[in-house]
XYZ file of C-alpha atoms in Angstrom:
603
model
C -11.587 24.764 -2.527
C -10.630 22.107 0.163
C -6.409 22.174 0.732
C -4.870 18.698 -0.291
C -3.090 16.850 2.710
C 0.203 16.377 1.719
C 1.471 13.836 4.229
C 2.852 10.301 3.138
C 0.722 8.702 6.253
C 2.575 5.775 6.405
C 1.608 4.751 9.474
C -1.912 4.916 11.366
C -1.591 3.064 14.125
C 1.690 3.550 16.702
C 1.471 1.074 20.075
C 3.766 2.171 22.982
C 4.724 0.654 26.618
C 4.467 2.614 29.124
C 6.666 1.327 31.817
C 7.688 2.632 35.138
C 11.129 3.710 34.440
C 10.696 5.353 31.030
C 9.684 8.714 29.876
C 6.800 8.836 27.677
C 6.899 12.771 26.622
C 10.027 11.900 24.247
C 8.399 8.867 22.702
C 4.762 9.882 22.938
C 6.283 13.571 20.722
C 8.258 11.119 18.428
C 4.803 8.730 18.143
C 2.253 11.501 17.037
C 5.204 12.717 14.895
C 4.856 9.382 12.958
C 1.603 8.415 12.484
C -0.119 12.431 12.289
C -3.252 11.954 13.078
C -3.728 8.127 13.284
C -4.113 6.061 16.429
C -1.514 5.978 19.085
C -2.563 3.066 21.474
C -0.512 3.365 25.021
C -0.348 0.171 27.159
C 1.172 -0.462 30.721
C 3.398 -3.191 31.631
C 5.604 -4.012 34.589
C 8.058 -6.765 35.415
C 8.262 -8.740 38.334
C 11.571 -9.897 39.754
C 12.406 -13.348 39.558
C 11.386 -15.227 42.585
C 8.892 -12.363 44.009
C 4.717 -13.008 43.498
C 3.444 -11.600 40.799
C 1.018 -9.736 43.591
C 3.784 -7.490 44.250
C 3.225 -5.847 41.262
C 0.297 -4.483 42.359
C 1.468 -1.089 43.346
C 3.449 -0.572 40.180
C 0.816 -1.221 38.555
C -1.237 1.217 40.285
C 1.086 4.091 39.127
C 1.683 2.771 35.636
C -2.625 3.315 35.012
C -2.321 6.994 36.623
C 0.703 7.647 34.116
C -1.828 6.330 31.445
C -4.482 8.122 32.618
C -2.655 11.473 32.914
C -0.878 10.645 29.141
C -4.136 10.066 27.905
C -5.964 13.617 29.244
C -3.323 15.912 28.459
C -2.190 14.168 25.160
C -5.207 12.701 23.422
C -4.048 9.211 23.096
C -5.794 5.907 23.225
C -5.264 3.545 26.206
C -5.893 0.358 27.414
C -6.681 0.511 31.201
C -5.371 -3.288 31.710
C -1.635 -3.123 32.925
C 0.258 -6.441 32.433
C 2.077 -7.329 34.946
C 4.681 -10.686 34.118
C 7.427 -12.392 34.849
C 8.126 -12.027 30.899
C 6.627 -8.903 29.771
C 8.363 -8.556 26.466
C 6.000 -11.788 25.992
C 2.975 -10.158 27.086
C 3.984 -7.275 25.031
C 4.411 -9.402 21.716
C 0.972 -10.615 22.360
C -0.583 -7.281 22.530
C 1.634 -6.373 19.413
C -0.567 -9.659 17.834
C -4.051 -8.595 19.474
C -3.584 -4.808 18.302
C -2.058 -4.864 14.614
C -0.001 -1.582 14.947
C 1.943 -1.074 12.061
C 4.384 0.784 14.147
C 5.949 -0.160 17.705
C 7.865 2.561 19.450
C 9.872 2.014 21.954
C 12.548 3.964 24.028
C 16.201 3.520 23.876
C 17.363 1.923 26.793
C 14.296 1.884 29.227
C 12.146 -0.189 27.961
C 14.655 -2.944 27.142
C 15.437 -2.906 30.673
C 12.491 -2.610 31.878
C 11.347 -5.206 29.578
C 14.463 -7.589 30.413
C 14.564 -7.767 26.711
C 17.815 -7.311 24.602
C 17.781 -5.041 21.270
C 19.050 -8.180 19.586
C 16.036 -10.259 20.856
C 13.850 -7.912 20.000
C 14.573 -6.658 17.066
C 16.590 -9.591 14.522
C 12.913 -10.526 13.560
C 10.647 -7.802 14.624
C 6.837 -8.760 14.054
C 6.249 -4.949 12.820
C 7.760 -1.764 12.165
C 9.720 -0.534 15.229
C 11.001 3.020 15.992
C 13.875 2.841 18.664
C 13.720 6.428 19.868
C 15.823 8.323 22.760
C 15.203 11.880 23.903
C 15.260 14.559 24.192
C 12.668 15.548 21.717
C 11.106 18.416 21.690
C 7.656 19.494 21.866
C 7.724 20.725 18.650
C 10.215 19.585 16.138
C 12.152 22.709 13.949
C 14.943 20.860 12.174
C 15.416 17.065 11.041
C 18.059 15.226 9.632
C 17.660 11.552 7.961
C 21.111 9.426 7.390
C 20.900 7.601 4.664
C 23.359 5.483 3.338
C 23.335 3.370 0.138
C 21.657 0.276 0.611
C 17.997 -1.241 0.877
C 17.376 0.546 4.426
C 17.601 4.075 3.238
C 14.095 3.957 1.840
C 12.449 2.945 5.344
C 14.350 5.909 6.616
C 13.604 8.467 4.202
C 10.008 7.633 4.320
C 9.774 8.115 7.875
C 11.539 11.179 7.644
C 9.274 12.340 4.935
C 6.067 11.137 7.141
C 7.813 13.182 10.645
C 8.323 16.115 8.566
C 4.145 16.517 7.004
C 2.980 15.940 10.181
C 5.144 18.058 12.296
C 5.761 20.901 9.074
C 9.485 20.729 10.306
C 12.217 21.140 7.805
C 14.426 17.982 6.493
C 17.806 17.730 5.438
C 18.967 14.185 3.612
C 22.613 13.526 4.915
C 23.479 10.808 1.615
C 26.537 9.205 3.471
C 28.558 7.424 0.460
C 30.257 3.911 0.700
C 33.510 3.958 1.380
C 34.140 0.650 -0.491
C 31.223 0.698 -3.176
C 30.276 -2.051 -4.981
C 27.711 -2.320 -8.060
C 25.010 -2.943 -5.677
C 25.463 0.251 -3.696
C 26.790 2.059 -6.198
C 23.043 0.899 -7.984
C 21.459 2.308 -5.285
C 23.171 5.611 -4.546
C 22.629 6.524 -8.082
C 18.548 5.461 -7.666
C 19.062 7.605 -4.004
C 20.436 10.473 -5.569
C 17.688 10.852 -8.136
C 15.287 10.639 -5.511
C 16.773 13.216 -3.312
C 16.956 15.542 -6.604
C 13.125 15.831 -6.661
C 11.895 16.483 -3.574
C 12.350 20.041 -3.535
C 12.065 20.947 -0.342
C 14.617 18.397 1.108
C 17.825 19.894 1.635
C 20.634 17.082 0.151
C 23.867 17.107 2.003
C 26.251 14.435 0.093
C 29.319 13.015 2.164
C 31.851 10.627 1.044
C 33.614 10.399 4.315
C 35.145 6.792 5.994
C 33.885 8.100 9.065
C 30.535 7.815 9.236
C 29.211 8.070 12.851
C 31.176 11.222 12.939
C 29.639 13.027 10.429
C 26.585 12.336 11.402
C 27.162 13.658 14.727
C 28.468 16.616 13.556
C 25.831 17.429 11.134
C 22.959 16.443 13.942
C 24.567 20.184 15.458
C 21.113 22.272 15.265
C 18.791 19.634 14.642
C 15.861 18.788 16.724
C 16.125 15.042 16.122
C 18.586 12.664 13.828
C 16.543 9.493 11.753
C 18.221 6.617 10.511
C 17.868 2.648 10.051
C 19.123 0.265 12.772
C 20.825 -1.259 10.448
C 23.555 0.379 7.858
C 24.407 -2.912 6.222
C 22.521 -5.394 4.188
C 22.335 -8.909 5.731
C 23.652 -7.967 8.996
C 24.596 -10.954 11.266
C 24.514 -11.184 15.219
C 22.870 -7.548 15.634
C 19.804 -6.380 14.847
C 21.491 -2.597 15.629
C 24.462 -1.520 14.127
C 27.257 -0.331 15.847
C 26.626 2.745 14.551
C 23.317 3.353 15.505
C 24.122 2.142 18.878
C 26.884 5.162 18.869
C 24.143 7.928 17.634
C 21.799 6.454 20.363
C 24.649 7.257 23.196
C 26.258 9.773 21.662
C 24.418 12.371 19.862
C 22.871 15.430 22.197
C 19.619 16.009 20.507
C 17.032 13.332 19.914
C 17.238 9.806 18.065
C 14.915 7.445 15.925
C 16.009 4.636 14.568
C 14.229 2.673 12.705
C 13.686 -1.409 11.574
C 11.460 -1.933 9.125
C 9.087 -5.602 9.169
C 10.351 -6.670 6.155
C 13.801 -6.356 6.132
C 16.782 -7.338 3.449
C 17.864 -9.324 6.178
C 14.558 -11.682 6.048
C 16.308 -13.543 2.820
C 14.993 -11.910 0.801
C 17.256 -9.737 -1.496
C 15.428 -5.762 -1.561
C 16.040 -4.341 -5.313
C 17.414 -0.778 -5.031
C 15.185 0.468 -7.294
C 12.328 -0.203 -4.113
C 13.516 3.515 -3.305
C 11.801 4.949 -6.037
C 8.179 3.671 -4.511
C 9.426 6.956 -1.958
C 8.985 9.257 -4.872
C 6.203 7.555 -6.322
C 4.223 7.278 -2.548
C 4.840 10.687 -1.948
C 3.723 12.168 -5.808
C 0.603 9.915 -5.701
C -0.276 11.114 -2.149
C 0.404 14.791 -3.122
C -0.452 14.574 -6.642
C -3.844 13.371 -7.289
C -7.135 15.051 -7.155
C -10.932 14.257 -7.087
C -13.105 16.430 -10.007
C -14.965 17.162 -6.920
C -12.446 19.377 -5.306
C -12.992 21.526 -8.263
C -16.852 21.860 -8.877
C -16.931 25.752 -7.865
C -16.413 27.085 -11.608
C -16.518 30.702 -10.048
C -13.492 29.590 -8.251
C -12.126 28.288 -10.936
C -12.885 31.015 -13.372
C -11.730 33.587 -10.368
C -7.828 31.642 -10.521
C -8.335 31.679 -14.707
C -8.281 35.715 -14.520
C -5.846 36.383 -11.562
C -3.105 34.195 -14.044
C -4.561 35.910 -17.420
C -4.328 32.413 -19.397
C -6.897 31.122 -21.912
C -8.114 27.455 -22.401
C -8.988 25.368 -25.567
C -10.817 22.144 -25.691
C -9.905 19.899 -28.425
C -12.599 16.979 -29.377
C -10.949 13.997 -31.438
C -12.809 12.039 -33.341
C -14.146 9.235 -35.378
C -17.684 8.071 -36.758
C -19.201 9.596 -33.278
C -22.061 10.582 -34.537
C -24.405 9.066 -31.413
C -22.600 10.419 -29.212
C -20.285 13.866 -30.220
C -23.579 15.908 -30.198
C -24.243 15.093 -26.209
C -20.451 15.706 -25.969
C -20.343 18.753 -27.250
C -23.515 20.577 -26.053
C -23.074 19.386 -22.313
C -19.562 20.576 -22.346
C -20.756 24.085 -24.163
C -23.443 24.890 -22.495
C -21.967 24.232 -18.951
C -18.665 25.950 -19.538
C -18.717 28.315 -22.400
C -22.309 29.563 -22.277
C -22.785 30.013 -18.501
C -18.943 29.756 -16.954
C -16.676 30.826 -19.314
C -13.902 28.422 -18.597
C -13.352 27.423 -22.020
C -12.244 30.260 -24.747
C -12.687 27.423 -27.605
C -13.794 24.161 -28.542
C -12.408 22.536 -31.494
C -13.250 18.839 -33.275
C -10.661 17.251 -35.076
C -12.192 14.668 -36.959
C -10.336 11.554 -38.434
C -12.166 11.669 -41.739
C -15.248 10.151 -40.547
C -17.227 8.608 -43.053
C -20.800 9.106 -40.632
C -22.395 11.884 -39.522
C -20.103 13.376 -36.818
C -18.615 16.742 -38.644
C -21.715 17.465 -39.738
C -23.580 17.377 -35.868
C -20.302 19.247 -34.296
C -20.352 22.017 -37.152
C -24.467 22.376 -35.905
C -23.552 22.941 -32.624
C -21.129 25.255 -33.130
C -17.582 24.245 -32.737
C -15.311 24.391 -35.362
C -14.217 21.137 -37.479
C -11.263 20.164 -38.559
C -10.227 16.870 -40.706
C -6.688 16.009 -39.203
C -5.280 14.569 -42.587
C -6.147 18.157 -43.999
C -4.276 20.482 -41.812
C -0.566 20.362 -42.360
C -0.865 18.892 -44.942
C 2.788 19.355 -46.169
C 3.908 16.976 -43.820
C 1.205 14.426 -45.083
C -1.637 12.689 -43.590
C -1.382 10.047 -41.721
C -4.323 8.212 -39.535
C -4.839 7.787 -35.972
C -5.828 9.623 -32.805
C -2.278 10.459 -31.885
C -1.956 12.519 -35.266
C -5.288 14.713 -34.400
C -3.510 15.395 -31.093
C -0.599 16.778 -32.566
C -2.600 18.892 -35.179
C -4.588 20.343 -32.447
C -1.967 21.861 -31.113
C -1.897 24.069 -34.181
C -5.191 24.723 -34.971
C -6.032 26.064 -31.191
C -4.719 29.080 -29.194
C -4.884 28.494 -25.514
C -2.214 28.666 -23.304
C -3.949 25.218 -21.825
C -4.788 22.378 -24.017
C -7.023 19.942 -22.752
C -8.467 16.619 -24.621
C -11.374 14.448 -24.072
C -13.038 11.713 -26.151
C -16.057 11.925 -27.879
C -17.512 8.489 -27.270
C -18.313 8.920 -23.776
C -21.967 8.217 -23.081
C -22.134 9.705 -19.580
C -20.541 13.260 -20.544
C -20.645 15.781 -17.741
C -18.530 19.170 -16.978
C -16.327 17.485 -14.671
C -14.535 15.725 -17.404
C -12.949 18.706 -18.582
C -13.013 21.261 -15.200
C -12.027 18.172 -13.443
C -8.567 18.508 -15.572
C -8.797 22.024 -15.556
C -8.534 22.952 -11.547
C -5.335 21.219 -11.031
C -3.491 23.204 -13.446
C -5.268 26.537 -12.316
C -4.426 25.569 -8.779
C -0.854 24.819 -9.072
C 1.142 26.642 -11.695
C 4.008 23.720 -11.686
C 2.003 21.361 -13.010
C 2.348 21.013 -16.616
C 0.480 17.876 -17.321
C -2.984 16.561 -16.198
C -3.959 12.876 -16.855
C -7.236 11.769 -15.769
C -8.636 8.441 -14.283
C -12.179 6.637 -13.430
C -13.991 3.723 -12.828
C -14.480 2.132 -16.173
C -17.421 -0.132 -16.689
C -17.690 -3.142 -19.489
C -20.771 -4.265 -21.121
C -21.153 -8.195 -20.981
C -23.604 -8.510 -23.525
C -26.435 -7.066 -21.781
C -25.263 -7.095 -18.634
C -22.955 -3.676 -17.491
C -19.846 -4.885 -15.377
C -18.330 -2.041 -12.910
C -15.154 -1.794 -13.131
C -14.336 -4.216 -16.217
C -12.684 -1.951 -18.612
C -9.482 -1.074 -18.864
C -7.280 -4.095 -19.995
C -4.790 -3.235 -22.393
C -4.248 -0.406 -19.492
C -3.573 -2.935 -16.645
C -2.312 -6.027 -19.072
C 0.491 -3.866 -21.458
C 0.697 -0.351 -19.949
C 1.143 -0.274 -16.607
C 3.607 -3.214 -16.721
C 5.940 -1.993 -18.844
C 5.960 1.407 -16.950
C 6.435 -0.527 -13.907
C 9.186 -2.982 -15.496
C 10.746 0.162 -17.368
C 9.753 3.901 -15.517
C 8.659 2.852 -12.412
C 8.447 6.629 -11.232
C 4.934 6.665 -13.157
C 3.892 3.448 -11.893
C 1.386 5.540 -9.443
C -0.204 6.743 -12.704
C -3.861 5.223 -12.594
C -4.784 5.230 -16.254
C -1.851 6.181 -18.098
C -3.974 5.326 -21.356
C -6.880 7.641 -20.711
C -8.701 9.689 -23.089
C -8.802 12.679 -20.824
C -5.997 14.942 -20.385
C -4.030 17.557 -21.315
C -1.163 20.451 -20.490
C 0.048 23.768 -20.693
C 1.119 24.432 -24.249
C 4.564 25.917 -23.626
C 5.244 21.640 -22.450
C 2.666 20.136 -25.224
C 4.476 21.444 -28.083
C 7.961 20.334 -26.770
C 6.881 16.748 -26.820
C 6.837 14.314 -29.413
C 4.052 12.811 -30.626
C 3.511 8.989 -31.655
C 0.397 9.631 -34.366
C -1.292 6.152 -33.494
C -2.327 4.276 -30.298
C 1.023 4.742 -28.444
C 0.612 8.354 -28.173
C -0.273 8.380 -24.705
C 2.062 6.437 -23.177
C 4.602 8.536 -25.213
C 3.514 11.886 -24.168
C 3.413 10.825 -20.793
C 7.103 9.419 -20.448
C 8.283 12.696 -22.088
C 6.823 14.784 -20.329
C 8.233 12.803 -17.201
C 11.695 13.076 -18.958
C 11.385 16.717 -19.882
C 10.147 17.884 -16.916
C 9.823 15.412 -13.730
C 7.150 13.871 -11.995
C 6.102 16.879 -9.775
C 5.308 18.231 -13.605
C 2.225 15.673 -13.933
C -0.763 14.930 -11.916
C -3.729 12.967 -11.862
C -7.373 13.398 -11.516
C -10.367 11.271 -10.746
C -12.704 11.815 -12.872
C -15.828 8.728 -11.610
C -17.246 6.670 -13.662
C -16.714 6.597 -17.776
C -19.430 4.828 -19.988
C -18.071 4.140 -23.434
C -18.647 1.790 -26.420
C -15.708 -1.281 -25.560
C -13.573 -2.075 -28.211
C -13.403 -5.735 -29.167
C -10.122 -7.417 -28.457
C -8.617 -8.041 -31.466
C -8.631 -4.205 -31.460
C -7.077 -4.155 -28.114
C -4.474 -6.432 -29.343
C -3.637 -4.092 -32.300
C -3.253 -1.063 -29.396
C -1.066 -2.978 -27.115
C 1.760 -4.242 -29.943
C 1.627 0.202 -30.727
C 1.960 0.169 -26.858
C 4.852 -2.020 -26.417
C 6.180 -0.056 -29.539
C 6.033 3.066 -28.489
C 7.863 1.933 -24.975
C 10.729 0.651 -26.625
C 10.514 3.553 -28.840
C 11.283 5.786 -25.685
C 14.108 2.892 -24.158
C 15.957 3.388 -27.371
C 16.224 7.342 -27.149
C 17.075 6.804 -23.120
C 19.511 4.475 -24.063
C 20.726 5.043 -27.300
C 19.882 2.176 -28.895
C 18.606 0.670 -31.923
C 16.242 -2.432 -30.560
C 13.062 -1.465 -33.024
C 15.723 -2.172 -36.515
C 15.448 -5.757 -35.469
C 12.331 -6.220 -34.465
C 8.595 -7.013 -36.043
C 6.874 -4.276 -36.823
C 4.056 -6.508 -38.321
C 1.092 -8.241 -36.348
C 0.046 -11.520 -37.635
C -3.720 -11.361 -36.614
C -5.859 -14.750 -36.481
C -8.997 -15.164 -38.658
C -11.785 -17.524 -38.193
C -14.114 -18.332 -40.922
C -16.417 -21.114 -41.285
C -14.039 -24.860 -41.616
C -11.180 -22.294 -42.162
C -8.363 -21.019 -39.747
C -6.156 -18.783 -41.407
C -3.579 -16.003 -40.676
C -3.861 -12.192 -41.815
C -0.632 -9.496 -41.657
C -0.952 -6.066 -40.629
C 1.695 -3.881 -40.364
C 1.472 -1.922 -37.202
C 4.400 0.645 -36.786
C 4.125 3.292 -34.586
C 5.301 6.474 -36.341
C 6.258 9.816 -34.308
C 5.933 13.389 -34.686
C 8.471 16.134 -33.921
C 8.031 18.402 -30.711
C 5.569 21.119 -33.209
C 7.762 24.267 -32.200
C 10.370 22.683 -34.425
C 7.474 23.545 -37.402
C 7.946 26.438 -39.206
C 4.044 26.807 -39.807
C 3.150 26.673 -36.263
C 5.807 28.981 -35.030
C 4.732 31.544 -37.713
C 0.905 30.871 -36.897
C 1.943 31.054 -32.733
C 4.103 33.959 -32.979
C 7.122 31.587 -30.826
């Protein structure tokens, strides 16, 4: 089973001067440091002193293309043989910048400015990409790292590089959070958003300092560290400098090595940068470490080899309603493949939504058990909707994993379900598994790739972004195909209509953090599209079940004085006319708070 690279790979491409006065062995460590195992693209410039010819260069140059050629044999870098050689060579430089599209410039701290006859100010107030101002010494290979971050905009540039230094290199990070001294609701915004950033990445040490002193405390904290990160700039909307006076201090003062950086799109553009921007460095780094390909878990001997060394069992529950053309496929692929010759699954179960077709009847002659939803329970009375059979499954099935998958899909294979199995096999922190695909729409007879999916990318995934923007990375969050360990599932609550997706998913984020979910890409699903007046019925449950979750954050009550009726349009022939349904999303309690099921569960 392939290993999953972990690293944030924010850069790829890294362009770096080589001039005659600077020393590439610092930068060139710092460079592969950032971009891992993208491009780093070396080119050689000299300047010429005013009033010489430019011919005179021609020795310089000379040894500037046997540095390159000796950087580029012992270090595995690209070059470009040409040397410039100018009377302005931060000019020529900025037009190599242009002609190569690095998204990351690094240059050395103070070499290259002189050798450049270029200020930091110049260079830097509007820089036309990502720059990393580094100074040595760095060493070969890089033990210890501490990011400064204070509480503004630029600590998310600087924590991502940090993050990206510390997968490629495998060096340990430690997150000094250096407090305002005066705060103000801005920072005070973003030191909160910071903080809760910092909490979930594990493996970052968090050192929190409220100090007025700044510079010192960083330099007393760099003590044992290979290398100190931190923005240019510590202010937002900095005038006159494009480095702050403290980063010019670190860059003279501290004894190990330096990289500061300036981001291309800055605060300082004009453009204010919400603080809530630092979550994308939680939601990069989940998506990047968090999602999986079915592919990476097609050995089922593997699979079924992790299964026994952690001693769990594994149910499969099918909802359903009026499936019958398709729940028979469903079912037999799925059995056959991973019952019959792997035995992955120890159940499969159908809970049916009172069907009034054939579907109980074809599941009950392949095998499976069959439930009707409305009839287990049924104490606590029966209510419709898929969200309600989800709930009830949890009761009616044993395994210490609970996966779900639809019964209308018309391309069934194994990997729907092993595909959501092997991430929670292969990583026992995971508690929740959602999965994703390319979803195809049928035009009447025409199929169109990758047309499905609206009330997912028109209601869903906007109010997560507007409202829980930590599971904006979350593909499909409205997928039919997921699932979780039970000792989560029956903690959550459970809306019993169309909102029970997004509802599980946000508690289990709540409950348990991202690093508790992942994500798997399951292809290509082929279903029967609903028409949109359905889809319009789903995303008012949606939007319902969103605020549902706001109010509980929040402690509000926003759904007392709301509609909780859709007014749905009807056409008939000369007659326009308007039809009421009342669409309230109802929720269940987290099932271990059910006396049956604890009873039943032994819990």
């Amino acid at each position: 089973m392939p290993e999953k690279k972990n690293a944030i790979n924010q850069f790829k491409k890294a362009l770096l001067p080589i001039t005659l006065h600077s020393d590439p062995r610092s930068a060139l460590t710092a460079a592969h440091a950032l971009v891992g195992e993208g491009e780093i693209v070396l080119v050689g410039l000299y300047a010429v002193p005013p009033g010489k010819s430019l011919s005179t260069g021609a020795t310089e140059a000379r040894k500037i293309r046997t540095l390159l050629q000796r950087c580029s044999d012992n270090l595995k870098v690209t070059y470009r043989k040409r040397v410039r050689v100018s009377f302005e060579p931060w000019e020529d430089f900025l037009d190599l910048v242009d002609e190569e599209q690095p998204d990351l410039v690094v240059l050395e701290w103070p070499a290259h400015f002189e050798d450049m006859g270029i200020s930091p100010e110049d260079a830097l107030v509007r820089p036309t990409s990502n720059f990393a101002v580094i100074r040595g010494p760095i060493p070969d290979s890089l033990q210890r790292l501490l990011v400064a971050l204070h509480d503004n905009p630029y600590a998310e540039f600087a924590l991502r590089t940090a993050l990206t230094m510390t997968d490629n290199s495998s060096a340990k990070l430690t997150a000094l959070h250096l407090k305002s001294a005066a705060p103000d609701q801005a920072s005070e915004e973003f030191a909160s958003l910071l903080a809760s950033v910092l909490n979930q990445l594990e493996h970052v040490n968090q050192i929190e300092n409220a100090a007025l002193d700044h510079t010192r405390e960083i330099l007393k904290e760099a003590a044992g560290h290979d290398l100190v990160i931190l923005s240019a700039r510590d202010q937002p909307r900095m005038h006159g400098s494009a480095v702050s006076p403290l980063a010019r201090h670190i860059l003279r003062e501290c004894p190990g090595g330096v990289v500061t950086m300036t981001a291309m799109r800055s605060p300082d553009s004009g453009i204010d940068m919400p603080a809530g921007n630092a979550i994308s460095v939680l939601v990069d780094r989940w998506f990047a470490e968090n999602t999986y390909h079915a592919d990476e878990f097609n050995d089922l001997e593997r699979l079924l080899e992790l299964k026994a060394s952690q001693g769990v069992t594994v149910s499969l529950a099918l909802p359903a309603l009026n499936e019958e053309e398709t729940v028979g496929n469903v079912i037999q692929t799925i059995k056959s493949a991973l019952m019959d010759e792997v035995p992955l699954l120890d159940e499969i179960v159908l809970l049916d939504s009172n069907s009034t077709d054939r579907t109980r009847e074809i599941a009950a002659a392949c095998g499976v058990p069959v439930y009707v939803h409305q009839q287990v329970l049924p104490e606590y009375g029966a209510r419709s909707g898929k969200g309600e059979a989800l709930w009830k499954s949890l009761h009616v099935t044993r395994g210490d994993i609970l996966l779900w998958v639809d019964t209308d899909i018309v391309n069934i294979h194994p990997r729907f379900v092993y595909g959501l199995l092997g991430p929670l096999l292969l990583n026992p922190a995971l508690q929740f598994i959602k999965g994703f695909y390319r979803r195809p729409i049928k035009m009447g007879e025409r199929l169109q790739a990758g047309g499905g999916g609206r009330v997912t990318e028109l209601t869903a995934r906007p109010l997560l972004n507007l409202f829980y923007p930590e599971l904006s990375g979350v593909v499909q969050p409205l997928s039919g195909e997921y699932g979780g360990r039970r000792s989560a599932l029956e903690r959550l609550t459970f809306f019993s209509g169309y909102g029970v997706e997004t509802g599980l998913l946000i508690d289990v984020f709540e409950k348990f953090g991202l690093r508790a979910i992942a994500q798997v890409d399951l292809r290509e699903r082929i279903h029967h599209n609903q028409p949109l007046e359905s889809l319009s019925k789903m995303s008012f449950a949606i939007i319902q079940a969103v605020i549902h979750k706001l109010e509980q954050r929040y402690g509000l009550g926003m759904l007392d004085d709301i509609n909780k009726s859709m007014k749905l349009i009807r056409y008939e022939p000369e007659r326009l006319f308007l039809e009421v349904e009342e669409i309230a999303e109802r929720d269940r309690p987290p099932i271990i708070e059910i006396a049956e099921y604890r009873k039943l569960h032994n819990t």
